[in-house]
Structures are given as structure tokens and as C-alpha cells.
Tab-separated table of C-alpha atoms in Angstrom:
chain	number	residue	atom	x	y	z
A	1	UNK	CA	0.000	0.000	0.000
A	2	UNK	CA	0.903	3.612	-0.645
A	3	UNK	CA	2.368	5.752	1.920
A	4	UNK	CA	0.962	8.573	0.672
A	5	UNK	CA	-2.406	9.320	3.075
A	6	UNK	CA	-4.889	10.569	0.214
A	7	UNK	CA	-3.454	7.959	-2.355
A	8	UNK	CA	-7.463	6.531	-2.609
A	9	UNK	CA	-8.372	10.328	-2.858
A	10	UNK	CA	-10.078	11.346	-5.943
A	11	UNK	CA	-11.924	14.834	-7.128
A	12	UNK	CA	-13.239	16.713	-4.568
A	13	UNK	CA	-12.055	14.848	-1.512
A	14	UNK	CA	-8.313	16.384	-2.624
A	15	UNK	CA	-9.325	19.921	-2.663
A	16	UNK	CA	-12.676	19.969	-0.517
A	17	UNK	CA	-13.983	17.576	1.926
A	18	UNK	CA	-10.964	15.768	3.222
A	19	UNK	CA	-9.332	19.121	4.028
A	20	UNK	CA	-12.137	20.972	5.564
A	21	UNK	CA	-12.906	17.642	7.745
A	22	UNK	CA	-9.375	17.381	8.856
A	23	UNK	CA	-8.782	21.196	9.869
A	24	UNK	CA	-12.174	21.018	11.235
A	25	UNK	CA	-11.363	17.924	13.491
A	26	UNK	CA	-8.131	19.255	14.295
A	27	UNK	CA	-9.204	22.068	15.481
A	28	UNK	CA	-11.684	20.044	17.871
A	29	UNK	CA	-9.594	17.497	19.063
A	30	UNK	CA	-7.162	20.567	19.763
A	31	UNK	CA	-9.895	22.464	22.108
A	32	UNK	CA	-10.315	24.989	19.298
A	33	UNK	CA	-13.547	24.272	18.354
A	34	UNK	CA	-15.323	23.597	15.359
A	35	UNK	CA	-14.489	26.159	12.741
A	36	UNK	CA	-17.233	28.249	11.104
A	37	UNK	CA	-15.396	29.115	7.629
A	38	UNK	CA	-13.967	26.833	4.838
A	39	UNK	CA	-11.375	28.485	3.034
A	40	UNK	CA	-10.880	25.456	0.437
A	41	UNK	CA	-14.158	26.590	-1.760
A	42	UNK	CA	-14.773	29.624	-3.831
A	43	UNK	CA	-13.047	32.649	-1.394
A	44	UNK	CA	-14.632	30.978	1.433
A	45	UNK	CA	-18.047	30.180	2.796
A	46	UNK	CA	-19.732	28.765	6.109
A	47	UNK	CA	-18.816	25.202	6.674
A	48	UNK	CA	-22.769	24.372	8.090
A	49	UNK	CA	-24.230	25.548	4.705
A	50	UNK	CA	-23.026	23.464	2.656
A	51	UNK	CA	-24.690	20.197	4.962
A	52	UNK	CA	-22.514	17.635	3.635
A	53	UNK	CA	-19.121	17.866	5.277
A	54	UNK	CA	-20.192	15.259	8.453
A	55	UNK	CA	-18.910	17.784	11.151
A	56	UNK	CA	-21.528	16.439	13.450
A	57	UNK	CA	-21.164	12.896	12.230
A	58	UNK	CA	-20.596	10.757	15.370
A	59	UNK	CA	-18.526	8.009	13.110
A	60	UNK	CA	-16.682	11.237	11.452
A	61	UNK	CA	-15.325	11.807	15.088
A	62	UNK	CA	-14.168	8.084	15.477
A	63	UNK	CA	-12.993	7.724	12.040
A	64	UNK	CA	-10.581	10.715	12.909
A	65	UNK	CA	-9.857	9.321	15.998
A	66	UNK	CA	-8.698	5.878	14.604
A	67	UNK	CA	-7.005	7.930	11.924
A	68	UNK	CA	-4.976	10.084	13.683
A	69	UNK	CA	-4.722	8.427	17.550
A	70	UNK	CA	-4.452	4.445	16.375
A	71	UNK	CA	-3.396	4.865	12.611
A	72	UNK	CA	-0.922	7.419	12.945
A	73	UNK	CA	-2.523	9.250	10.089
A	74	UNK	CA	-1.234	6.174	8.003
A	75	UNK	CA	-4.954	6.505	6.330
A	76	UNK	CA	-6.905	9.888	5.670
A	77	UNK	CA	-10.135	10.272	8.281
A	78	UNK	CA	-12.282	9.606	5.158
A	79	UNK	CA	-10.890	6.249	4.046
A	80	UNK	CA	-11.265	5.121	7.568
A	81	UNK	CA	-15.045	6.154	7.712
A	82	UNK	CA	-15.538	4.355	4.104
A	83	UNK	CA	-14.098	1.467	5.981
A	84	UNK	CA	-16.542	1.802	8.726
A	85	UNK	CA	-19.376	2.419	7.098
A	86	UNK	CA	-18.762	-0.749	5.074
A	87	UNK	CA	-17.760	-3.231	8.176
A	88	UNK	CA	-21.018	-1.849	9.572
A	89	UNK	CA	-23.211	-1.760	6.553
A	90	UNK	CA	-22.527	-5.995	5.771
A	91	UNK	CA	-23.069	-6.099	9.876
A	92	UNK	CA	-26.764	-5.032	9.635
A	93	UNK	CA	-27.165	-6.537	6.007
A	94	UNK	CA	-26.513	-9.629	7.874
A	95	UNK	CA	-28.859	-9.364	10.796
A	96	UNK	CA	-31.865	-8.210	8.290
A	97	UNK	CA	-30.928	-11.688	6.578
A	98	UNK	CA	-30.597	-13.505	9.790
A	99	UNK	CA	-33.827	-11.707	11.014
A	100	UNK	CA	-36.101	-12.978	7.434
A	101	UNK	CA	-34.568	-16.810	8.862
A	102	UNK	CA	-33.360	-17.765	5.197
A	103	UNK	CA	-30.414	-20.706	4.387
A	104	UNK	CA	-27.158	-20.411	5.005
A	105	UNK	CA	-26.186	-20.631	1.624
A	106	UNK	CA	-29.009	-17.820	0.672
A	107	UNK	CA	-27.514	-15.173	3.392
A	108	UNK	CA	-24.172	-15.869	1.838
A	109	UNK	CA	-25.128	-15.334	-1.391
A	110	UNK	CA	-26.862	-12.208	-0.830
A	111	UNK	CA	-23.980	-10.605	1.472
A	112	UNK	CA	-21.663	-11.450	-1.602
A	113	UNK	CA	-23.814	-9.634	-3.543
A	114	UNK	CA	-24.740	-6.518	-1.224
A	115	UNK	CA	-20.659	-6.278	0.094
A	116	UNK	CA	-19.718	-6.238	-4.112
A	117	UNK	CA	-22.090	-3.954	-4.848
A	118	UNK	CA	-20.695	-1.889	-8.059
A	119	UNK	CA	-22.219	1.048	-7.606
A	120	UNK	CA	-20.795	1.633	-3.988
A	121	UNK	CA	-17.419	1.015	-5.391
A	122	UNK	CA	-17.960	3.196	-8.811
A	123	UNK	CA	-18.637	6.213	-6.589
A	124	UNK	CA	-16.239	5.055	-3.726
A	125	UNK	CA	-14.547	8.202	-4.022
A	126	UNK	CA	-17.542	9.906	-2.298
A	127	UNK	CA	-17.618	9.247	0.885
A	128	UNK	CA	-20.901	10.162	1.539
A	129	UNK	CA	-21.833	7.261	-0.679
A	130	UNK	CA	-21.042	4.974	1.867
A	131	UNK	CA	-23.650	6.358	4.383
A	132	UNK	CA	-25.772	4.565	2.006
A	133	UNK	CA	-24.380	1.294	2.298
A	134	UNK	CA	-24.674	1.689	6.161
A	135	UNK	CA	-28.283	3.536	6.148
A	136	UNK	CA	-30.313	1.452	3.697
A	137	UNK	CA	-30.176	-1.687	6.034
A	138	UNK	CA	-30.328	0.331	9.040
A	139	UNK	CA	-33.332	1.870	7.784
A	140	UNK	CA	-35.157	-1.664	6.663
A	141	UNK	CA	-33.671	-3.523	9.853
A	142	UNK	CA	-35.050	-0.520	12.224
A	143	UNK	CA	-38.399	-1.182	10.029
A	144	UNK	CA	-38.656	-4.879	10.319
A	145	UNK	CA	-38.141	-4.806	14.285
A	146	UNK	CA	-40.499	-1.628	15.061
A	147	UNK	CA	-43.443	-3.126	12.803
A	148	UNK	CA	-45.641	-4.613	15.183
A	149	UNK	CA	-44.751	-2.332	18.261
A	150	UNK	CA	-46.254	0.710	19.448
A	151	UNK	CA	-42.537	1.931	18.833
A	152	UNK	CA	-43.083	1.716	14.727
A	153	UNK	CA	-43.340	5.270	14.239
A	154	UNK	CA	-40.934	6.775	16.825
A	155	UNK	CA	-37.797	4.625	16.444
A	156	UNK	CA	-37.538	5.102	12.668
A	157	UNK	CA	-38.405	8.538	12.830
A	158	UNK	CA	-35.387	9.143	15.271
A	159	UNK	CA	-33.245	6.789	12.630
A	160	UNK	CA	-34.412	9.428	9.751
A	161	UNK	CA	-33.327	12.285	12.348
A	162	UNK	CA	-30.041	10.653	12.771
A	163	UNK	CA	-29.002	10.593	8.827
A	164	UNK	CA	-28.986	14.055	8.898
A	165	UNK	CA	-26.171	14.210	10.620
A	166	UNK	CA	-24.401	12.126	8.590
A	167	UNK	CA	-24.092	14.735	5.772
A	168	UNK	CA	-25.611	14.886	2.676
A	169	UNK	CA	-29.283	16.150	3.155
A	170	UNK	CA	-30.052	14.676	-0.545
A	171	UNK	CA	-29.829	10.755	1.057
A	172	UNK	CA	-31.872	12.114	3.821
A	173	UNK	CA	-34.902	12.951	1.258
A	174	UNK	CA	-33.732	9.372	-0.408
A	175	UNK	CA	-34.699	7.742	3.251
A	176	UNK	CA	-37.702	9.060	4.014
A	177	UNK	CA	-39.049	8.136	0.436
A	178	UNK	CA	-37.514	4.394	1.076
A	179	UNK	CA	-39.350	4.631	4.582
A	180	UNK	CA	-42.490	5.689	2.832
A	181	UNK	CA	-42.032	2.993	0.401
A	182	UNK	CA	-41.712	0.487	3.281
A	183	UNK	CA	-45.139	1.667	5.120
A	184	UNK	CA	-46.827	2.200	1.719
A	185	UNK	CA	-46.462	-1.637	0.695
A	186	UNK	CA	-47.063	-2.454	4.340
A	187	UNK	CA	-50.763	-1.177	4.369
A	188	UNK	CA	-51.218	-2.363	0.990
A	189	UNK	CA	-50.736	-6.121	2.399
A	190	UNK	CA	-52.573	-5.458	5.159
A	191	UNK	CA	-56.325	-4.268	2.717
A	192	UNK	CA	-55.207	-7.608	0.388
């Protein structure tokens, strides 16, 4: 492997995101606080209006943390948190699949297939695409447990709260549709 921290770095997590995450985090971790003003777009503009930079991300902070405390800074904060979100992502894939009780074989097969998932790997380079790989199962495993409790509306709702601290506010609109989706085709079963 490269030595070179931002050798998986592509496009805009060069000259935008991984930059304004790690002076942001810096700055915390250094009692600073978080800073208000990115200097790394246009002449500079307010780090909270862009929405997508995962400043109040809770697995921003640890990816930074195991970055720059247990790493060494051997890997940027934002390969780290694509790792995360990843281990985590195939973690709940794999207790939705344990949860529907299908074979062995069948839960294999279908991890294969969600962990190789093209698209996730296309767009790698993003890392807000990998909140998606983490949130989608979330979202459905949250769903499948809360169903049948008085808890069906409440829990999910605080899920959908949650993604918007993971960054982009775009997925967030993508989850609430997939949520609708989910209690759409659940009261159409129930009238059939």
C-alpha cells in the first residue's frame, strides 16, 4: 500500500472535503472548536451551509480518531469512515438476513452480492456514498423490528433524524421516500 495518506483520494475529496474535515477535526480534538469558515471553496463560505461535510457525524469523530490516535494518520479520516461504514453496513445486512430466517447458503449469497455492490465502489470516491451502504439496512432492519410495536413510528423517525447528521441532506430525502415505500407496501398487504 501507498504511503501517501490521500493515495485513494479522488476529485473533490483532494481539494474539498478531506481538508475541511481534517482542519475542522483538528481544530476540535485541539480544544479549538469547530471552525465556522472553509477556506478550500470559492473565497470561502460557512462550513454548516453546505450540509454535507459530516462535522456532526458521530462516526466522522471516530474515524478521525482511529485515523490520527491508532493509525498514525497512516490513512486519511475519510478512508477510515468508508471502511466503517462498510464493516457496519454488511453487519446489519446480515442481521436483516438472519432476522427474514433464510439458508445459510441464501444469506451468503446475498452478502456477496450486497458487500460487491458496483455502484458503492464506482462512486467510492464519495464518501458520503457509503452512508448509504450503512443507512439502507439500518433503515429496513429498524423497520422490520419496530413493525408490530407501538414503537413503529418513533424509532424510525429518530433513525431518519439521525441521517442528517451524517451529511448529505439529498440521502436524507432518499430515506424518508424508502421509509415511505416500506409503510406504503405495508398497508397495501394489510387491505389484500
Amino acid at each position: 500500500m501507498s504511503k501517501n495518506r490521500s493515495s485513494l483520494y479522488v476529485d473533490d475529496n483532494i481539494l474539498q472535503w478531506g481538508p475541511v474535515i481534517n482542519k475542522a477535526f483538528d481544530n476540535i480534538f485541539s480544544g479549538k472548536g469547530i471552525p465556522y469558515w472553509n477556506f478550500y471553496q470559492y473565497k470561502g463560505i460557512n462550513i454548516f451551509s453546505s450540509g454535507y461535510y459530516g462535522l456532526l457525524n458521530p462516526f466522522m469523530y471516530v474515524s478521525y480518531a482511529i485515523s490520527h490516535y491508532l493509525m498514525n494518520a497512516f490513512l486519511e479520516t475519510l478512508i477510515v469512515y468508508e471502511i466503517i461504514m462498510y464493516i457496519i453496513g454488511n453487519l446489519m445486512m446480515y442481521k436483516i438476513l438472519r432476522t427474514l430466517d433464510l439458508k445459510r447458503s441464501t444469506i451468503i449469497i446475498a452478502m456477496l452480492t450486497y458487500s460487491t455492490s458496483v455502484i458503492f465502489f464506482l462512486f467510492s470516491f464519495y464518501y458520503f456514498t457509503f452512508n448509504n451502504y450503512f443507512f439502507m439496512p439500518f433503515l429496513m432492519w429498524t423497520f422490520i423490528q419496530t413493525n408490530s410495536k407501538r414503537t413503529r413510528y418513533f424509532i424510525p423517525g429518530i433513525v431518519l433524524a439521525f441521517s442528517l447528521l451524517m451529511g448529505h441532506v439529498q440521502f436524507s430525502c432518499y430515506y424518508v421516500m424508502v421509509y415511505c415505500i416500506f409503510k406504503w407496501s405495508l398497508l397495501f398487504k394489510r387491505k389484500n
